[in-house]
Structure formats: C-alpha cells, structure tokens
Short mmCIF file of C-alpha atoms and ligand atoms in Angstrom, two decimals:
data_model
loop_
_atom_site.label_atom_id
_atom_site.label_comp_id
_atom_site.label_asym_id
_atom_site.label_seq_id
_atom_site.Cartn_x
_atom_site.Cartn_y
_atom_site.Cartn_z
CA UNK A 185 -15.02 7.24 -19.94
CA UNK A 186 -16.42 4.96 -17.36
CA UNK A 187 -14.61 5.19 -14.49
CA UNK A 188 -17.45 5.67 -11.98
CA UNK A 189 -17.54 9.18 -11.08
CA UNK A 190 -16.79 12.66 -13.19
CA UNK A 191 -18.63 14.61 -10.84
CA UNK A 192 -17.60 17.88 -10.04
CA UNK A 193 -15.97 18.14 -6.38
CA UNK A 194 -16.56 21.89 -6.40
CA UNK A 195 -19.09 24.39 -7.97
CA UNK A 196 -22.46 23.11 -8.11
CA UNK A 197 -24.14 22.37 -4.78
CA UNK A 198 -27.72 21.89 -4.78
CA UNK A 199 -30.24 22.17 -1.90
CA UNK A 200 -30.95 18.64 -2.40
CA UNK A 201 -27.03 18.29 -2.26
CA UNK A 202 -26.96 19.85 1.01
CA UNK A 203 -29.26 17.75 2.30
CA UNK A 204 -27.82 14.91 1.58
CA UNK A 205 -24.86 16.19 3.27
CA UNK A 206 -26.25 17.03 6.45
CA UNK A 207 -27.80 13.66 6.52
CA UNK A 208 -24.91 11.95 5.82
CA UNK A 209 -23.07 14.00 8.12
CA UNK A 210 -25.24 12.77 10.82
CA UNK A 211 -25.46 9.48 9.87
CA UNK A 212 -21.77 8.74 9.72
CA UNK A 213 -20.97 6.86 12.73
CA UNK A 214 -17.72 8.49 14.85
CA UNK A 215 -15.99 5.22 14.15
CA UNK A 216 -16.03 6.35 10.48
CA UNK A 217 -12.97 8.99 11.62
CA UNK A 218 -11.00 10.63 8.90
CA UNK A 219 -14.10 9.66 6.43
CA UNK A 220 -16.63 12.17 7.28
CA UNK A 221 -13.66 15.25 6.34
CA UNK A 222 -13.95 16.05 2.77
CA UNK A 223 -10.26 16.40 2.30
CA UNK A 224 -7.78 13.67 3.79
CA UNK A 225 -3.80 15.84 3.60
CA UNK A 226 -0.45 14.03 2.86
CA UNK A 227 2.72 15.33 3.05
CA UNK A 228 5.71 14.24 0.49
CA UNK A 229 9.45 14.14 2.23
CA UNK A 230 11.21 13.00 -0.13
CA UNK A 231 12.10 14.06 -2.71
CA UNK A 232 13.22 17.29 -1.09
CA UNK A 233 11.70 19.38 -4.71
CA UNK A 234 7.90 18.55 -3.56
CA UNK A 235 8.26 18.56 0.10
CA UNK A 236 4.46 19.90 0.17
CA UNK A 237 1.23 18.98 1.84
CA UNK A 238 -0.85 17.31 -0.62
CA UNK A 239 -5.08 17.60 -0.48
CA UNK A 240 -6.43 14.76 -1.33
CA UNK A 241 -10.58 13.54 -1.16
CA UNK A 242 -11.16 10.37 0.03
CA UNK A 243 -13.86 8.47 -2.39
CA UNK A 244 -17.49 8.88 -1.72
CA UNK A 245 -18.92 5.53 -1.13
CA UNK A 246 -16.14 2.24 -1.14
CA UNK A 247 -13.27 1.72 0.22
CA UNK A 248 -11.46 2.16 3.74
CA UNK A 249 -10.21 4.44 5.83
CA UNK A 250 -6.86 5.24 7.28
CA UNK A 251 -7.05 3.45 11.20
CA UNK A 252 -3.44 4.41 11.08
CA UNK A 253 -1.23 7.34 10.28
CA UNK A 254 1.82 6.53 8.49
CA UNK A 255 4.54 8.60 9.66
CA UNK A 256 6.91 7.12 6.79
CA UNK A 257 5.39 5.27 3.71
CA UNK A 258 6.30 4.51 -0.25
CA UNK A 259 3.98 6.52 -2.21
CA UNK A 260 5.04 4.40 -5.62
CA UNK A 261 4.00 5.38 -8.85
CA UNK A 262 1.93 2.21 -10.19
CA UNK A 263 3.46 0.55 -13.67
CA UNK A 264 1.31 0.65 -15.50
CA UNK A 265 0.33 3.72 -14.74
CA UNK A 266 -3.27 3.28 -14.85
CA UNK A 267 -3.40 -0.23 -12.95
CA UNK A 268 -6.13 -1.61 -14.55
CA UNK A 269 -4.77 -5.19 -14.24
CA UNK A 270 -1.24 -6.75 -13.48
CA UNK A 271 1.39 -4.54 -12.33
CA UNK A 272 4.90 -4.75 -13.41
CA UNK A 273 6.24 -3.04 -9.99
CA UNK A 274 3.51 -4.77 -8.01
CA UNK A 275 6.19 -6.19 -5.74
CA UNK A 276 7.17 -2.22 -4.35
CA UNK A 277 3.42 -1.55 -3.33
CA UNK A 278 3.37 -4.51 -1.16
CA UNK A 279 2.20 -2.95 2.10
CA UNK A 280 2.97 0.73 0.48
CA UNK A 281 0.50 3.17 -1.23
CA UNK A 282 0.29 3.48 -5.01
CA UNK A 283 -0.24 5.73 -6.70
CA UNK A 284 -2.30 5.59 -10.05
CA UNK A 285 -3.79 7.22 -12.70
CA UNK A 286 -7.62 8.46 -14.04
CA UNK A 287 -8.64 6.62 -16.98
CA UNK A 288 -8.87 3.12 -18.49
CA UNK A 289 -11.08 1.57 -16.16
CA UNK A 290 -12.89 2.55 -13.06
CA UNK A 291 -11.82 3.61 -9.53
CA UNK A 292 -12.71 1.01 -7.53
CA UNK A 293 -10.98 -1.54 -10.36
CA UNK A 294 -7.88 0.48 -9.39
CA UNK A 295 -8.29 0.09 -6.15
CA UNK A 296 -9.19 -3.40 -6.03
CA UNK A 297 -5.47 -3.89 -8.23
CA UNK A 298 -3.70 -2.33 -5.75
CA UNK A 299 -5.45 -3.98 -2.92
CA UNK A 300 -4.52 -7.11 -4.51
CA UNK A 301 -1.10 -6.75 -4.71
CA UNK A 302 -0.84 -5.96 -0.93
CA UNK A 303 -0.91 -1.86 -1.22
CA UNK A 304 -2.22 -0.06 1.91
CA UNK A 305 -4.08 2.52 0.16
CA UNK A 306 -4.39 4.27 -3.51
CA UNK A 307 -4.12 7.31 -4.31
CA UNK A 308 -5.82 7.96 -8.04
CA UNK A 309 -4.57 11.37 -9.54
CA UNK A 310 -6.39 12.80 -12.40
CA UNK A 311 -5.47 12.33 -16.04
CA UNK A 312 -5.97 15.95 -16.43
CA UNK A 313 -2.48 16.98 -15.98
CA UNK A 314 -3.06 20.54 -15.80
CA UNK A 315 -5.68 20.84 -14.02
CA UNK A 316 -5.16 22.04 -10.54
CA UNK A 317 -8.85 22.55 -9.49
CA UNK A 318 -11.35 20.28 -10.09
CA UNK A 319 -11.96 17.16 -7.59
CA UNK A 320 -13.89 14.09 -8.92
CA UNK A 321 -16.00 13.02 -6.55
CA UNK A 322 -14.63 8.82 -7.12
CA UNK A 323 -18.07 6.53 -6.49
CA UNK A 324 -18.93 2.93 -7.25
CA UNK A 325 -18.98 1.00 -10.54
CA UNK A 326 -21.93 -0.90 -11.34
CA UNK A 327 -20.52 -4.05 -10.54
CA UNK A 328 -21.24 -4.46 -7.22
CA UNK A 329 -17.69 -5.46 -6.00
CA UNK A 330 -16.02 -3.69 -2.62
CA UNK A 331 -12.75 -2.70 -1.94
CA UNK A 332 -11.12 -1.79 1.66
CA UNK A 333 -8.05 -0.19 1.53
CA UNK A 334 -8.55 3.66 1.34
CA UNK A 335 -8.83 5.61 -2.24
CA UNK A 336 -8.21 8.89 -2.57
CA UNK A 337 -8.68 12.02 -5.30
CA UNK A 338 -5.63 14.00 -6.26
CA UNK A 339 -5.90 16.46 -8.70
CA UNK A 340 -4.04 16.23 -11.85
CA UNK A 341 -1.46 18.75 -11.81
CA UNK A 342 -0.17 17.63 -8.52
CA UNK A 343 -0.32 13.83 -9.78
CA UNK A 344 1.73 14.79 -12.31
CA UNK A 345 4.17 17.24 -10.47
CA UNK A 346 4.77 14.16 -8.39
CA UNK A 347 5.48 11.93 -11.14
CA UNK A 348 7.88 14.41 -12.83
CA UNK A 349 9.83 14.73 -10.12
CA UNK A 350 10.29 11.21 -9.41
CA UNK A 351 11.36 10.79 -12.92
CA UNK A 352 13.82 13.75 -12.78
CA UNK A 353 15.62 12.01 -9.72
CA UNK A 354 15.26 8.65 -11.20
CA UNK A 355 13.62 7.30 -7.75
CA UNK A 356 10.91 4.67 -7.75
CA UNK A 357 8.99 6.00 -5.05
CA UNK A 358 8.39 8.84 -3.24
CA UNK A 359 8.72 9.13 0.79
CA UNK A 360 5.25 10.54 2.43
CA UNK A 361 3.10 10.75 5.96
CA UNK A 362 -0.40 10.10 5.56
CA UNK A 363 -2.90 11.80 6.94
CA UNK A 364 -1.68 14.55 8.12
CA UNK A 365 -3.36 16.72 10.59
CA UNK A 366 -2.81 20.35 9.27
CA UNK A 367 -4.57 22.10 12.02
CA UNK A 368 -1.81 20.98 14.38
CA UNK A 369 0.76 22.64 11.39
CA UNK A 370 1.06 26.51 11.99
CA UNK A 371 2.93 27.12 8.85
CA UNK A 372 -0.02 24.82 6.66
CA UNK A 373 -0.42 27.95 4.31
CA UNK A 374 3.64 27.82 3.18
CA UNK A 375 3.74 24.48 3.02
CA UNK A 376 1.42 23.88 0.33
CA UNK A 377 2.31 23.44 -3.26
CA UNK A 378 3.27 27.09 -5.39
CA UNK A 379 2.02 25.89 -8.43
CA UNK A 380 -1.98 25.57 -7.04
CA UNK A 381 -1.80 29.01 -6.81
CA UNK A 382 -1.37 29.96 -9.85
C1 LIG B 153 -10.39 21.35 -14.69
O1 LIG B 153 -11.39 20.45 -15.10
C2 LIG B 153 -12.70 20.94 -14.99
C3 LIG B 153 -13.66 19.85 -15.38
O2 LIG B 153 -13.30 19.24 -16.55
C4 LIG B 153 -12.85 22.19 -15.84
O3 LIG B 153 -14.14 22.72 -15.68
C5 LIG B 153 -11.81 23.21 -15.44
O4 LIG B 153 -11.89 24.33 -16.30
C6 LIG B 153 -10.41 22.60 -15.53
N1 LIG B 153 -9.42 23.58 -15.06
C7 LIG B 153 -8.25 23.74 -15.65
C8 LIG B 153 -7.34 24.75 -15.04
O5 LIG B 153 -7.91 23.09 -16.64
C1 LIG B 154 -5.35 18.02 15.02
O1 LIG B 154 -4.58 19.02 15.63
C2 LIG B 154 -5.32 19.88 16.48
C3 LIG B 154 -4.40 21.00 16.93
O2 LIG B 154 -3.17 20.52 17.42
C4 LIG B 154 -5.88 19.05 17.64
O3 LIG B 154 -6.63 19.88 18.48
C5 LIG B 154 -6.77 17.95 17.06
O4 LIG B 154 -7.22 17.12 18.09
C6 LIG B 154 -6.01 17.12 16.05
N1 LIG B 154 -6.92 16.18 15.41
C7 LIG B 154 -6.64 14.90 15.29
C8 LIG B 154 -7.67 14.08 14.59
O5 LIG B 154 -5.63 14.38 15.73
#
C-alpha cells in the first residue's frame, strides 16, 4: 500500500529517533501551536452513543494546523469512503471536517480531496478496523504537492465505532469540538472511549 506512511506511532523509538525529536522539538517555532503535541483530542456530541474524547495525531510533516477551536462542527463521513477523488457528499464537508478512510491512495491525496471540496480539516481513520492501538505516523507522498488544512490519525477501531454508529442512527454526520483541551477536563479518564480499554 502506498499511502505515505505505515510507520509505527508507538513501540520502537530509537536514539536517533529521540534526537530527532528533541531537535524538532526545539526547532518548532511557538507559532506552530497545537503541532508540536503528539496527540490533537476531539470530542463527539452527537450522537449521544459515542459522546467520547477522541485521540487523534496530527500528520508528521504537511498539512495545517487548527488556528481555531471549533466548539460545534460536522465531522461527515466522506462518500466514498476513502476520498481518493470526487466525492458524492462533497457538498456536506463544505467548511466541515471529513472524515476518511486508510487505503487506496495516500494521505496527503486525501487531504488534498477534502481540501478541495472546502473541508476544514480531515480526519483519516485506519482501515484496520479492529485495531485500537497502533498510530501511523501519516508523512508525505513523493509527489511533492502540499496541503493546508489539518490531517489527523485515528485509529481504526474508533474510525469505525464512529461510522457504525452513524449508520445505526441513520445520520450523515456526526456533531464534534475540535481540539479539545483535556487538561482543563477533570473527568478526561471517564470520558474516553470503553472499548480502547479492552
Ligand atoms: C494493530 O496494528 C499493528 C500494526 O499492524 C499490529 O502490530 C497490532 O498487533 C495491531 N493490534 C490489534 C489489536 O490488531
Ligand atoms: C488547557 O487547560 C489548562 C488547565 O485549565 C490550562 O492551564 C492551559 O492553559 C490550557 N491550554 C490551552 C492551550 O488552552
């Protein structure tokens, strides 16, 4: 698959790893904001089933970041699902977020689709349905293109939680805020989704 980026988010962390981190750390001018966190939180409120907060990565090298916190926003489940070219629903992510799925192209095509149709971010969960640990760390193709809205990592099982609840309640889109701070939210622990622990 070439989607720019099957890196593991977790697990292996080299010295030379670290290093780079510390640099980059450094390097990242305060302007850069939400960027230099490695997770970026979202909460759903609607539907009322998945009312969680959400962790989310932001991706490593293009894209934007949020200037703005959206207290109330469409998260809308792109059609096709993995918006690798025209989308069907394109009209609902007009100045909304999509969300997309892993696979079929790369991440910063995805992005670049939904940035096209006038979506204020992306939010790419894994095709790995089950999987409720493992972050790709999302990177550049090789084709030298940019993109500025924001892209984001979910992981696949909460992609897909999402989705399946959506479909249950026959509702286009869900309601969410994004970013959320969650060391302002005392109860952070509860509020995050029961099935990640497993
Ligand atoms: C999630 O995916 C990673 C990478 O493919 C794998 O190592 C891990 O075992 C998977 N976890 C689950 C619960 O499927
Ligand atoms: C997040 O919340 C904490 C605690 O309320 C606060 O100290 C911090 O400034 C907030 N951070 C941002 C980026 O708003």
């Amino acid at each position: 698959m070439s989607d720019g980026g099957g890196r593991p988010g977790r697990g292996g962390c080299s010295p030379a790893m670290l290093l780079c981190a510390v640099l980059y750390l450094c390097a990242a001018p305060l302007a850069h904001g939400l960027r230099i966190h490695e997770y970026l939180y979202f909460q759903v409120l609607s539907p009322g089933d998945i009312r969680y907060i959400f962790t989310a990565t932001p991706a490593k090298d293009f894209g934007g970041v949020f200037n703005t916190r959206y207290e109330q926003i469409h998260l809308v489940p792109a059609d096709p699902p993995e918006a690798c070219g025209e989308l069907s629903n394109g009209v609902f992510i007009q100045d909304q977020i999509a969300l997309v799925e892993r696979g079929g192209c790369s991440f910063l095509s995805k992005t670049r689709v939904v940035q096209e149709h006038g979506g204020r971010a992306v939010i790419i969960a894994d095709n790995a349905y089950d999987n409720d640990s493992f972050y790709v760390e999302m990177i550049q193709d090789s084709t030298r293109r940019t993109a500025d809205i924001p892209a984001l990592f979910l992981l696949g099982r909460d992609g897909y939680m999402i989705r399946r609840s959506l479909e249950q309640h026959g509702l286009p889109w869900a309601i969410i805020s994004i970013p959320v701070n969650v060391s302002s939210i005392p109860t952070y622990e509860m509020m995050q989704p029961p099935w990640t622990f497993w």
